Coordinates of C-alpha atoms in Angstrom, one line a residue:
Chain A
X1 CA -21.6 -26.3 -8.3
X2 CA -19.8 -25.9 -5.0
X3 CA -20.8 -23.9 -1.9
X4 CA -19.8 -23.6 1.7
X5 CA -21.7 -22.8 4.9
X6 CA -19.9 -21.8 8.0
X7 CA -22.0 -22.0 11.1
X8 CA -21.5 -19.1 13.4
X9 CA -20.2 -15.8 12.1
X10 CA -18.6 -15.2 15.6
X11 CA -17.2 -17.8 18.0
X12 CA -15.8 -16.9 21.4
X13 CA -13.7 -19.2 23.6
X14 CA -11.6 -18.9 26.7
X15 CA -7.8 -19.2 26.4
X16 CA -6.9 -22.9 26.8
X17 CA -10.4 -24.1 25.7
X18 CA -11.2 -26.2 22.7
X19 CA -11.7 -24.4 19.4
X20 CA -14.3 -25.8 17.1
X21 CA -15.2 -23.9 13.9
X22 CA -17.9 -25.6 11.7
X23 CA -17.9 -25.9 8.0
X24 CA -20.3 -27.8 5.7
X25 CA -19.9 -28.0 2.0
X26 CA -21.8 -28.9 -1.1
X27 CA -19.9 -30.2 -4.1
X28 CA -20.9 -32.0 -7.3
X29 CA -17.5 -33.7 -7.6
X30 CA -15.1 -35.1 -4.9
X31 CA -14.0 -31.9 -3.2
X32 CA -10.7 -30.4 -2.2
X33 CA -11.3 -28.6 1.1
X34 CA -9.3 -25.8 2.7
X35 CA -9.1 -23.6 5.8
X36 CA -7.6 -20.2 5.5
X37 CA -6.9 -17.7 8.3
X38 CA -6.8 -14.0 8.1
X39 CA -5.1 -12.1 10.9
X40 CA -5.9 -8.4 11.3
X41 CA -4.4 -6.3 8.5
X42 CA -2.9 -9.3 6.8
X43 CA -3.7 -11.3 3.8
X44 CA -5.4 -14.7 4.0
X45 CA -3.0 -17.6 4.5
X46 CA -3.5 -21.3 4.1
X47 CA -4.0 -23.2 7.4
X48 CA -4.5 -26.7 6.1
X49 CA -6.0 -28.6 3.1
X50 CA -7.6 -31.9 2.3
X51 CA -7.3 -33.4 -1.2
X52 CA -7.3 -37.1 -1.1
X53 CA -6.1 -39.8 1.3
X54 CA -6.2 -39.5 5.1
X55 CA -9.3 -37.7 6.2
X56 CA -7.7 -36.1 9.3
X57 CA -5.4 -33.4 8.2
X58 CA -3.1 -31.3 10.4
X59 CA -2.1 -27.7 9.7
X60 CA -0.1 -25.0 11.2
X61 CA -0.3 -23.7 14.8
X62 CA -1.8 -26.9 16.1
X63 CA -5.0 -26.8 14.1
X64 CA -6.5 -29.9 12.4
X65 CA -9.6 -30.7 10.5
X66 CA -11.5 -33.9 9.6
X67 CA -13.2 -34.6 6.3
X68 CA -16.4 -36.5 6.8
X69 CA -18.0 -37.3 3.5
X70 CA -21.2 -38.7 5.1
X71 CA -21.8 -35.5 6.9
X72 CA -20.4 -33.2 4.1
X73 CA -18.4 -31.5 6.8
X74 CA -14.8 -30.2 7.4
X75 CA -14.8 -28.8 10.9
X76 CA -11.6 -27.1 12.2
X77 CA -10.4 -27.8 15.7
X78 CA -7.6 -27.0 18.1
X79 CA -7.4 -28.6 21.5
X80 CA -6.3 -25.4 23.4
X81 CA -6.9 -21.9 22.2
X82 CA -4.2 -19.3 22.5
X83 CA -4.7 -15.5 22.4
X84 CA -2.7 -15.4 19.1
X85 CA -5.4 -17.6 17.4
X86 CA -7.8 -14.6 17.4
X87 CA -8.5 -14.1 13.7
X88 CA -11.0 -14.7 10.9
X89 CA -11.2 -18.2 9.5
X90 CA -12.5 -19.1 6.1
X91 CA -13.5 -22.6 4.9
X92 CA -13.2 -23.1 1.1
X93 CA -14.2 -25.9 -1.3
X94 CA -12.8 -26.5 -4.8
X95 CA -13.1 -28.9 -7.7
X96 CA -9.6 -30.2 -8.2
X97 CA -8.0 -27.1 -6.5
X98 CA -8.6 -24.7 -9.3
X99 CA -11.5 -22.4 -8.3
X100 CA -11.9 -21.9 -4.6
X101 CA -15.3 -21.0 -3.3
X102 CA -15.2 -19.5 0.2
X103 CA -17.6 -19.5 3.1
X104 CA -18.6 -16.2 4.7
X105 CA -16.0 -16.6 7.5
X106 CA -16.0 -17.1 11.3
X107 CA -14.4 -14.5 13.6
X108 CA -12.7 -16.2 16.5
X109 CA -12.4 -14.3 19.7
X110 CA -10.1 -15.7 22.5
X111 CA -10.8 -14.4 26.0
X112 CA -8.1 -14.3 28.7
Chain B
X1 CA 10.9 -14.4 -0.6
X2 CA 8.6 -11.4 -1.2
X3 CA 4.9 -12.0 -0.9
X4 CA 2.1 -10.8 -3.1
X5 CA 2.2 -7.0 -3.3
X6 CA -0.9 -4.9 -3.9
X7 CA -1.4 -1.2 -4.3
X8 CA -2.9 1.0 -3.3
X9 CA -3.9 -0.3 0.1
X10 CA -6.7 2.2 0.4
X11 CA -8.5 4.3 -2.2
X12 CA -11.4 6.7 -1.8
X13 CA -13.2 8.0 -4.9
X14 CA -16.4 9.5 -5.9
X15 CA -18.9 7.5 -8.0
X16 CA -18.4 7.5 -11.7
X17 CA -14.7 8.0 -11.3
X18 CA -12.3 5.3 -12.6
X19 CA -9.9 3.4 -10.3
X20 CA -7.2 0.8 -10.9
X21 CA -5.5 -1.7 -8.6
X22 CA -2.1 -3.3 -9.2
X23 CA -0.8 -6.7 -8.2
X24 CA 2.6 -8.2 -8.3
X25 CA 2.5 -11.9 -7.6
X26 CA 5.2 -14.1 -6.0
X27 CA 8.0 -14.7 -8.5
X28 CA 7.5 -17.9 -10.4
X29 CA 3.8 -18.2 -9.7
X30 CA 2.0 -18.7 -13.0
X31 CA -1.6 -18.5 -11.7
X32 CA -3.0 -15.2 -10.6
X33 CA -6.4 -14.5 -9.1
X34 CA -8.5 -11.4 -8.4
X35 CA -11.1 -11.8 -5.7
X36 CA -13.7 -9.4 -4.4
X37 CA -14.5 -9.4 -0.6
X38 CA -17.6 -7.5 0.6
X39 CA -17.9 -6.7 4.3
X40 CA -18.9 -9.8 6.3
X41 CA -18.5 -12.2 3.3
X42 CA -15.9 -14.5 2.0
X43 CA -13.8 -13.7 -1.1
X44 CA -15.5 -14.2 -4.5
X45 CA -13.5 -14.9 -7.6
X46 CA -13.5 -12.3 -10.3
X47 CA -10.9 -13.6 -12.7
X48 CA -8.2 -16.2 -12.8
X49 CA -5.1 -16.1 -15.1
X50 CA -2.8 -18.8 -16.2
X51 CA 0.2 -16.9 -17.3
X52 CA -1.2 -14.1 -19.5
X53 CA -4.4 -15.9 -20.4
X54 CA -7.6 -15.2 -18.6
X55 CA -9.0 -18.8 -18.1
X56 CA -12.0 -17.9 -15.9
X57 CA -13.6 -14.5 -16.0
X58 CA -17.2 -15.6 -15.8
X59 CA -17.8 -13.6 -12.6
X60 CA -16.2 -10.4 -13.8
X61 CA -18.8 -7.7 -14.6
X62 CA -17.4 -6.8 -18.0
X63 CA -19.5 -3.7 -18.5
X64 CA -17.4 -1.8 -16.0
X65 CA -14.5 -4.1 -14.9
X66 CA -11.5 -5.0 -16.9
X67 CA -8.2 -6.8 -16.1
X68 CA -5.0 -7.5 -17.8
X69 CA -1.8 -9.4 -17.1
X70 CA 0.7 -8.4 -19.6
X71 CA 3.8 -10.6 -19.9
X72 CA 2.2 -13.0 -17.5
X73 CA 3.6 -11.3 -14.4
X74 CA 1.9 -8.4 -12.7
X75 CA -1.7 -7.5 -13.2
X76 CA -4.1 -4.6 -13.1
X77 CA -7.8 -4.6 -12.3
X78 CA -9.7 -1.5 -13.4
X79 CA -13.2 -0.2 -12.7
X80 CA -14.7 2.4 -14.9
X81 CA -17.0 4.0 -13.9
X82 CA -17.1 3.0 -10.2
X83 CA -20.5 2.7 -8.5
X84 CA -21.4 2.9 -4.8
X85 CA -21.8 -0.9 -4.7
X86 CA -18.2 -1.4 -5.7
X87 CA -17.0 -0.4 -2.2
X88 CA -15.2 -3.6 -1.1
X89 CA -11.7 -5.1 -0.6
X90 CA -10.1 -6.3 -3.8
X91 CA -7.7 -9.2 -3.2
X92 CA -5.0 -10.5 -5.4
X93 CA -3.6 -14.0 -5.0
X94 CA -1.1 -16.2 -6.8
X95 CA -0.3 -19.9 -6.8
X96 CA 2.7 -21.8 -8.1
X97 CA 0.8 -24.5 -9.9
X98 CA -2.7 -24.9 -11.2
X99 CA -4.8 -27.2 -9.0
X100 CA -2.8 -27.0 -5.8
X101 CA -5.4 -24.8 -4.1
X102 CA -2.6 -23.2 -2.1
X103 CA -3.1 -19.5 -2.8
X104 CA -0.9 -16.8 -1.5
X105 CA -2.9 -13.6 -0.9
X106 CA -1.9 -10.0 -0.8
X107 CA -3.1 -7.6 1.9
X108 CA -5.8 -6.3 -0.4
X109 CA -6.9 -2.9 -1.7
X110 CA -9.8 -1.4 0.1
X111 CA -12.0 0.8 -2.1
X112 CA -14.5 3.3 -0.8
X113 CA -16.9 4.9 -3.4
X114 CA -18.7 8.0 -2.2

């Protein structure tokens, strides 16, 4: 079975500061891992994904995440936060990309 | 390219009433999903279709929920009768190929049961 834990339901950063959103997963098979973002009044959209190969993956809007098997983690980072990054972020795990299991989400607030 | 379209966006009903949600996926997307999102939680899969076949409905409460995807295109999710605990956002998503993990979501249908 697969599960996801996102540490921190709310994260607040200043504009220009590092963004770090934490995600730990549990999977009985080699996982596919995803980050989705949901802006207010919009549907979820894919930010980035890891399937196989390079463990550092880059996504849209300057975000990246690193798959660390030993730590069962897939944390999302961005070097410099922008006001437009304010949204809710969901980490998800899947066996072979078929059935995504989502975490509870982290709301990112960016202060000016 | 049009995105995933869902309707209605908002629905308020009294308990024991029926309700239906409609979803039109992106053209050419064979896989269609219905997810349930409760307040403060992540989406949870209700049912997944490959074309017109429901290939994973293990999480669908079949006593009151039903879904169909006629002709393998648009889909309807129905609740009858609705209960107070069904108040949530119902999300529809589609993907071009099975196993890609790249889902395209609609804006959701927010249900309030009074």
